Short mmCIF file of C-alpha atoms and ligand atoms in Angstrom, two decimals:
data_model
loop_
_atom_site.label_atom_id
_atom_site.label_comp_id
_atom_site.label_asym_id
_atom_site.label_seq_id
_atom_site.Cartn_x
_atom_site.Cartn_y
_atom_site.Cartn_z
CA MET A 1 30.27 79.89 -71.67
CA ALA A 2 33.82 77.84 -72.87
CA ALA A 3 35.28 80.31 -70.35
CA ARG A 4 33.35 79.01 -67.38
CA LEU A 5 33.38 75.53 -68.20
CA PHE A 6 36.26 75.13 -65.57
CA HIS A 7 33.80 75.78 -62.58
CA TYR A 8 31.65 72.95 -63.47
CA PRO A 9 33.11 69.72 -63.84
CA PHE A 10 29.90 67.69 -64.75
CA THR A 11 29.82 69.65 -67.65
CA SER A 12 30.48 67.21 -70.94
CA GLY A 13 33.13 69.69 -72.07
CA ALA A 14 35.02 69.56 -69.01
CA THR A 15 34.85 65.80 -68.74
CA ALA A 16 36.21 65.82 -72.09
CA LEU A 17 38.85 67.84 -71.00
CA ALA A 18 39.97 65.70 -67.87
CA ASN A 19 40.05 62.91 -69.62
CA ARG A 20 43.31 64.29 -71.63
CA TYR A 21 45.15 63.79 -68.75
CA SER A 22 46.06 60.02 -67.24
CA VAL A 23 45.72 59.03 -64.09
CA ASP A 24 49.65 58.43 -64.21
CA LYS A 25 49.76 61.76 -64.85
CA LEU A 26 47.09 63.22 -62.66
CA LEU A 27 49.21 61.65 -60.13
CA GLN A 28 52.50 62.10 -60.44
CA GLY A 29 53.26 64.43 -63.25
CA ARG A 30 55.30 67.82 -61.94
CA ALA A 31 52.94 70.57 -63.98
CA LEU A 32 50.10 69.08 -62.11
CA GLU A 33 51.52 69.65 -58.63
CA ARG A 34 49.39 72.54 -58.07
CA ALA A 35 45.82 70.71 -59.02
CA ARG A 36 47.30 67.81 -56.67
CA ARG A 37 47.10 70.77 -53.88
CA ARG A 38 43.90 71.93 -54.81
CA GLY A 39 42.28 68.85 -54.56
CA LEU A 40 43.51 67.71 -51.26
CA GLU A 41 42.34 71.35 -50.05
CA ARG A 42 39.18 70.38 -51.81
CA VAL A 43 38.83 67.73 -49.29
CA HIS A 44 40.45 69.68 -46.17
CA GLN A 45 37.72 72.33 -46.68
CA ALA A 46 34.94 70.20 -47.34
CA LEU A 47 35.68 68.43 -44.06
CA ASP A 48 35.12 71.60 -42.23
CA GLY A 49 32.34 72.33 -44.26
CA GLU A 50 33.01 74.76 -46.71
CA ILE A 51 34.93 74.94 -50.07
CA ARG A 52 36.35 78.43 -50.89
CA ALA A 53 37.21 80.02 -54.15
CA SER A 54 40.51 79.58 -55.11
CA PRO A 55 43.05 81.70 -57.78
CA LEU A 56 44.17 78.92 -59.56
CA ASP A 57 44.51 78.72 -63.16
CA PRO A 58 41.14 77.78 -64.47
CA GLU A 59 42.35 74.10 -65.78
CA LEU A 60 44.42 73.23 -62.15
CA GLU A 61 40.61 73.78 -60.95
CA LEU A 62 39.36 71.73 -62.84
CA LEU A 63 41.84 68.45 -62.78
CA SER A 64 41.65 69.24 -58.84
CA HIS A 65 38.03 67.40 -58.69
CA PRO A 66 39.24 64.05 -60.16
CA TYR A 67 42.13 64.16 -57.93
CA ALA A 68 39.61 64.86 -54.87
CA ARG A 69 37.61 61.82 -56.07
CA MET A 70 40.40 59.29 -56.08
CA LEU A 71 41.31 60.50 -52.36
CA LEU A 72 37.20 60.45 -51.20
CA SER A 73 37.22 56.95 -53.02
CA CYS A 74 40.51 55.91 -51.42
CA LEU A 75 39.06 56.87 -47.24
CA ASN A 76 35.99 55.93 -49.12
CA ASP A 77 34.30 57.44 -45.45
CA PRO A 78 30.23 57.83 -45.89
CA TYR A 79 30.13 60.72 -43.70
CA LEU A 80 33.55 62.65 -45.42
CA LEU A 81 31.65 61.60 -48.94
CA ARG A 82 28.14 63.59 -47.53
CA ARG A 83 30.14 65.90 -46.36
CA TYR A 84 32.15 66.53 -49.95
CA ALA A 85 28.84 66.13 -52.03
CA THR A 86 27.27 68.86 -49.98
CA ALA A 87 29.88 71.49 -49.76
CA GLU A 88 31.30 70.55 -53.24
CA SER A 89 27.45 70.57 -54.71
CA LYS A 90 27.19 74.51 -52.38
CA TYR A 91 30.16 76.05 -53.76
CA LEU A 92 28.93 75.01 -57.42
CA TRP A 93 25.34 76.59 -56.30
CA GLY A 94 27.65 80.27 -55.51
CA GLU A 95 28.85 79.81 -59.12
CA MET A 96 25.93 79.06 -60.71
CA LEU A 97 24.29 82.19 -59.27
CA GLN A 98 26.58 84.32 -60.93
CA GLU A 99 25.73 83.39 -64.31
CA PRO A 100 23.54 84.80 -66.73
CA GLU A 101 20.11 82.91 -67.44
CA GLU A 102 21.17 81.35 -70.57
CA THR A 103 24.42 80.11 -69.32
CA LEU A 104 22.15 78.32 -65.60
CA LEU A 105 19.75 76.46 -68.48
CA ARG A 106 22.45 75.36 -70.28
CA LEU A 107 23.89 74.08 -66.94
CA ALA A 108 20.76 72.59 -65.74
CA ALA A 109 20.60 70.97 -69.51
CA GLU A 110 23.99 69.02 -68.62
CA LEU A 111 22.20 67.92 -65.69
CA GLY A 112 19.23 66.28 -67.40
CA LEU A 113 17.30 68.73 -66.02
CA ASP A 114 14.02 69.73 -68.27
CA ALA A 115 14.02 73.34 -67.24
CA LYS A 116 13.33 75.99 -70.51
CA THR A 117 12.27 80.10 -70.02
CA GLY A 118 9.12 81.57 -71.79
CA ASN A 119 5.86 83.11 -71.15
CA GLY A 120 7.19 85.21 -68.13
CA GLY A 121 10.15 83.20 -66.50
CA LEU A 122 12.01 80.06 -65.95
CA ARG A 123 9.89 76.68 -65.20
CA VAL A 124 11.17 73.09 -64.91
CA HIS A 125 9.53 70.10 -65.92
CA PHE A 126 7.41 69.21 -62.91
CA ALA A 127 8.82 65.41 -62.28
CA ASP A 128 12.24 67.37 -61.64
CA TYR A 129 11.16 69.50 -59.74
CA VAL A 130 9.05 67.24 -57.31
CA ALA A 131 12.39 65.05 -57.09
CA LEU A 132 14.97 67.38 -56.56
CA SER A 133 12.57 69.54 -54.01
CA ALA A 134 11.30 66.74 -52.25
CA GLY A 135 12.44 67.26 -48.13
CA MET A 136 12.71 71.03 -48.92
CA GLY A 137 9.45 71.67 -47.15
CA GLY A 138 7.56 75.38 -47.27
CA LYS A 139 7.85 77.48 -50.24
CA TRP A 140 9.06 74.33 -52.04
CA LYS A 141 6.03 72.57 -51.62
CA LEU A 142 3.74 71.80 -54.45
CA VAL A 143 0.78 73.23 -53.16
CA ASN A 144 2.44 76.85 -52.88
CA ARG A 145 4.10 77.11 -56.70
CA THR A 146 2.59 77.96 -60.07
CA VAL A 147 2.24 74.50 -62.03
CA ALA A 148 1.34 74.76 -65.82
CA THR A 149 1.28 72.38 -68.94
CA GLY A 150 3.81 70.11 -66.46
CA TYR A 151 6.27 72.81 -65.50
CA VAL A 152 6.30 74.42 -62.32
CA ARG A 153 7.59 78.29 -62.28
CA VAL A 154 11.32 79.40 -60.10
CA SER A 155 13.41 82.03 -59.96
CA ARG A 156 17.07 81.72 -61.22
CA GLU A 157 18.12 81.38 -57.52
CA GLU A 158 15.29 78.39 -57.30
CA LEU A 159 16.81 76.86 -60.51
CA ALA A 160 19.73 76.92 -59.15
CA ARG A 161 19.15 75.73 -56.19
CA LEU A 162 17.86 72.70 -57.54
CA ALA A 163 20.56 72.18 -59.75
CA GLN A 164 22.71 72.12 -56.58
CA GLU A 165 20.82 69.20 -55.56
CA ARG A 166 21.30 67.48 -58.73
CA ILE A 167 24.63 67.88 -58.69
CA ARG A 168 24.60 66.57 -54.98
CA GLU A 169 23.17 63.53 -56.03
CA ARG A 170 25.33 62.78 -58.61
CA ILE A 171 28.65 63.06 -56.78
CA LEU A 172 27.12 60.98 -54.11
CA GLN A 173 25.82 58.09 -56.71
CA SER A 174 29.41 58.32 -58.43
CA LEU A 175 31.59 57.82 -55.35
CA PRO A 176 33.68 55.77 -54.39
CA LEU A 177 35.24 55.43 -57.55
CA ARG A 178 37.37 52.31 -57.90
CA VAL A 179 40.34 52.56 -56.95
CA THR A 180 43.50 49.99 -57.94
CA PRO A 181 45.84 49.23 -55.28
CA GLU A 182 48.59 51.43 -57.31
CA ILE A 183 46.52 54.49 -56.85
CA ARG A 184 45.82 53.56 -52.94
CA GLU A 185 49.86 53.56 -52.66
CA ALA A 186 50.04 56.61 -54.50
CA LEU A 187 47.82 58.27 -52.58
CA GLN A 188 48.73 57.09 -49.25
CA PRO A 189 50.30 60.37 -47.64
CA PRO A 190 47.27 62.52 -48.16
CA THR A 191 45.23 60.24 -47.04
CA ALA A 192 47.19 59.30 -43.99
CA GLN A 193 46.95 63.54 -43.77
CA ILE A 194 43.22 63.93 -44.00
CA SER A 195 42.62 60.36 -41.66
CA PRO A 196 43.18 61.92 -38.16
CA LEU A 197 41.31 64.96 -39.02
CA LEU A 198 38.02 62.79 -40.43
CA GLU A 199 38.44 60.47 -37.06
CA ALA A 200 38.43 63.57 -35.30
CA ARG A 201 35.66 65.21 -36.70
CA LYS A 202 33.51 62.24 -36.89
CA LYS A 203 34.39 61.96 -33.12
CA GLN A 204 33.72 65.31 -31.60
CA MET A 205 30.30 65.50 -33.95
CA GLU A 206 29.20 61.56 -32.41
CA ALA A 207 30.02 63.33 -28.96
CA GLN A 208 27.42 66.66 -29.95
CA GLY A 209 24.90 63.92 -31.07
CA LEU A 210 24.93 65.76 -35.00
CA ILE A 211 26.54 62.81 -36.57
CA GLN A 212 24.02 61.72 -39.43
CA ALA A 213 22.82 58.42 -40.17
CA ASP A 214 24.42 56.83 -43.07
CA PRO A 215 21.37 55.95 -45.30
CA GLN A 216 23.27 54.24 -48.26
CA ALA A 217 23.35 51.35 -44.83
CA PHE A 218 19.93 51.18 -44.54
CA PRO A 219 18.26 47.87 -44.89
CA PRO A 220 15.26 46.69 -47.67
CA CYS A 221 12.86 46.84 -45.21
CA ILE A 222 13.73 50.69 -44.48
CA GLN A 223 14.43 51.66 -47.85
CA ALA A 224 10.88 50.60 -48.71
CA LEU A 225 9.17 51.56 -45.69
CA LEU A 226 10.56 55.40 -46.58
CA GLN A 227 9.66 55.43 -50.42
CA GLY A 228 5.89 54.49 -48.83
CA ILE A 229 5.98 57.31 -47.07
CA LYS A 230 4.37 59.21 -50.04
CA THR A 231 1.25 56.39 -49.95
CA GLY A 232 0.90 55.63 -46.68
CA LEU A 233 2.15 53.56 -44.07
CA THR A 234 0.45 50.70 -41.42
CA HIS A 235 1.07 50.86 -37.90
CA PRO A 236 3.73 48.65 -37.39
CA GLY A 237 5.71 50.58 -40.30
CA ARG A 238 5.41 53.63 -38.69
CA PHE A 239 6.67 52.73 -35.22
CA ALA A 240 9.50 50.21 -36.96
CA LEU A 241 10.35 53.32 -39.32
CA THR A 242 10.81 55.88 -36.45
CA SER A 243 12.27 53.78 -34.12
CA PHE A 244 14.72 52.98 -36.46
CA LEU A 245 15.45 56.13 -37.47
CA TRP A 246 15.60 57.22 -33.67
CA THR A 247 18.41 54.47 -33.03
CA VAL A 248 20.66 54.98 -36.04
CA GLY A 249 20.18 58.82 -35.53
CA LEU A 250 18.77 60.76 -36.93
CA PRO A 251 17.79 64.42 -35.02
CA GLU A 252 13.97 64.54 -34.58
CA GLU A 253 13.50 67.36 -37.37
CA GLU A 254 14.54 65.58 -39.62
CA ILE A 255 12.30 62.46 -38.98
CA LEU A 256 9.44 64.91 -38.43
CA ARG A 257 10.56 66.21 -42.14
CA ILE A 258 10.40 62.69 -43.48
CA TYR A 259 7.02 62.28 -42.37
CA GLN A 260 5.56 65.68 -44.04
CA ASP A 261 5.13 63.77 -47.44
CA PHE A 262 2.50 61.68 -45.57
CA PRO A 263 -0.76 61.72 -47.25
CA ASP A 264 -2.54 62.80 -43.89
CA TYR A 265 0.05 64.36 -42.19
CA ASN A 266 -0.84 65.84 -38.39
CA GLU A 267 2.01 67.66 -37.42
CA GLU A 268 0.76 67.29 -33.44
CA VAL A 269 0.02 63.86 -33.77
CA THR A 270 3.31 62.95 -35.94
CA LEU A 271 5.16 65.26 -32.89
CA TYR A 272 3.85 63.15 -30.47
CA GLN A 273 4.42 59.84 -32.12
CA VAL A 274 7.81 60.23 -32.74
CA ARG A 275 8.43 61.98 -29.48
CA HIS A 276 6.58 58.94 -27.30
CA ILE A 277 9.01 56.73 -30.03
CA GLY A 278 12.37 58.30 -29.46
CA GLY A 279 11.91 58.23 -25.30
CA LYS A 280 11.18 61.95 -24.74
CA PHE A 281 7.90 61.18 -22.59
CA GLY A 282 7.54 59.73 -19.16
CA ALA A 283 9.99 57.20 -18.25
CA GLY A 284 12.05 57.90 -21.09
CA THR A 285 11.63 54.66 -22.62
CA LYS A 286 13.62 54.38 -26.50
CA TYR A 287 11.99 51.79 -28.91
CA THR A 288 13.74 49.97 -31.35
CA PRO A 289 12.49 48.45 -34.50
CA PRO A 290 11.31 44.69 -34.35
CA GLY A 291 13.48 41.91 -35.50
CA CYS A 292 13.30 40.46 -38.68
CA ALA A 293 10.94 37.64 -37.87
CA ALA A 294 8.53 40.14 -36.30
CA MET A 295 8.85 42.20 -39.77
CA LYS A 296 7.98 39.29 -41.49
CA THR A 297 4.34 38.73 -39.30
CA TYR A 298 3.72 42.36 -39.60
CA GLY A 299 3.95 42.21 -43.81
CA ILE A 300 7.43 44.74 -43.34
CA CYS A 301 9.83 42.72 -44.15
CA THR A 302 10.02 43.84 -47.91
CA ASN A 303 13.19 42.89 -50.58
CA PRO A 304 14.92 41.06 -48.33
CA ASP A 305 18.69 40.42 -50.27
CA GLN A 306 21.67 38.08 -49.72
CA TYR A 307 22.80 39.86 -46.54
CA CYS A 308 19.06 39.57 -45.13
CA GLU A 309 19.25 35.89 -45.93
CA LYS A 310 23.11 35.44 -44.28
CA MET A 311 21.89 37.36 -41.20
CA ASN A 312 19.11 35.22 -40.78
CA GLU A 313 20.60 32.01 -41.47
CA GLU A 314 23.22 33.25 -38.29
CA GLY A 315 19.93 34.17 -36.46
CA LYS A 316 20.77 37.78 -35.81
CA GLY A 317 18.04 38.71 -38.19
CA HIS A 318 17.39 42.56 -37.36
CA PRO A 319 17.08 45.75 -39.34
CA LEU A 320 19.17 47.25 -37.06
CA THR A 321 21.92 44.57 -37.01
CA TYR A 322 22.10 44.88 -40.98
CA TYR A 323 22.57 48.73 -40.79
CA ARG A 324 25.80 48.00 -38.43
CA ARG A 325 27.10 45.60 -40.74
CA HIS A 326 26.75 47.90 -43.83
CA SER A 327 27.48 51.67 -42.08
CA ARG A 328 30.43 52.86 -40.91
CA THR A 329 29.07 55.67 -38.94
CA ALA A 330 27.03 53.10 -36.81
CA ARG A 331 26.50 53.79 -33.08
CA PRO A 332 26.93 51.02 -30.62
CA PRO A 333 24.72 48.37 -30.12
CA VAL A 334 21.80 49.16 -27.88
CA SER A 335 20.95 46.44 -26.12
CA GLN A 336 19.33 48.06 -23.23
CA LYS A 337 16.24 49.68 -25.35
CA LYS A 338 13.03 48.15 -25.37
CA THR A 339 11.30 46.93 -28.56
CA GLU A 340 7.17 47.17 -29.09
CA GLU A 341 6.30 43.67 -29.79
S1 SF4 B 401 15.27 40.11 -43.45
FE1 SF4 B 401 15.51 41.96 -41.72
S2 SF4 B 401 16.48 43.27 -42.49
FE2 SF4 B 401 16.06 42.27 -44.12
S3 SF4 B 401 14.59 43.04 -45.37
FE3 SF4 B 401 13.52 41.87 -43.94
S4 SF4 B 401 12.97 42.71 -41.68
FE4 SF4 B 401 14.54 44.01 -43.48
#
């Protein structure tokens, strides 16, 4: 395990080792030049969609992670952060697949996953399984699994896949780091190198209609509606959520996937409703969510925060205004579109 430690920056041992190096050393130390190059390469490769293995010395490979994280924090772009979290977790998934079962279980434990072996195979605690497989669908649905005494039976590959999801979550939760002006200045040359590539990539994705929405910027009401899916939504709630998700650019299949958790999910009805709100029928009218005042009347303005308050004081209370103010990937206003009142 110890020899493989360097492949897994989330382990306590790897963290302890990385902490032996000061930020200054990481940014300036001549001996760490190759770690910096690899860190920059990680970000470039994440932008391209795949982080590939490197022949670098394991310790330098490990140190390339904090360097990449500092770069990402200076750039602080939600699209890039998501892309990095996905690419990095996928890369580590590939590494985990090569591990013997014992190591895989130790890695799962480092990630706070309650997994164990016995009684004929690997098992993951029900709560972890449900949280990490949410949205995976198909064979991952609980009705298709063997569950006994609070644990769900999984294969080695599936345990690695759940661990991958936990890694992705952790990366997203931990970034961006707080960076000092000194760090920002030291990292100016590499960030200036990435910025134009990032902007070009985002433009290309936007042109193809592929850019993802930025869930971190969703207003509290939409977050609450998303959380309420499993227990059911009122008609206004369903309308507000669907029209919001369409407007911020979520693809149809993603919206449909969200509704699969609905207690009375009916594929045909959901498909019709989602497409209707997205303007896929008839005159092609695309709907936008109601403004804050109407959301309040419907009882679906939930947990408004200080930003909501400010926006409403300015007379601009709208869930989409909230989103545009908080998201760096938001699209331009959609004033010509229609709201169902
Ligand atoms: S004030 Fe508006 S944006 Fe904020 S939670 Fe209520 S409806 Fe949503």
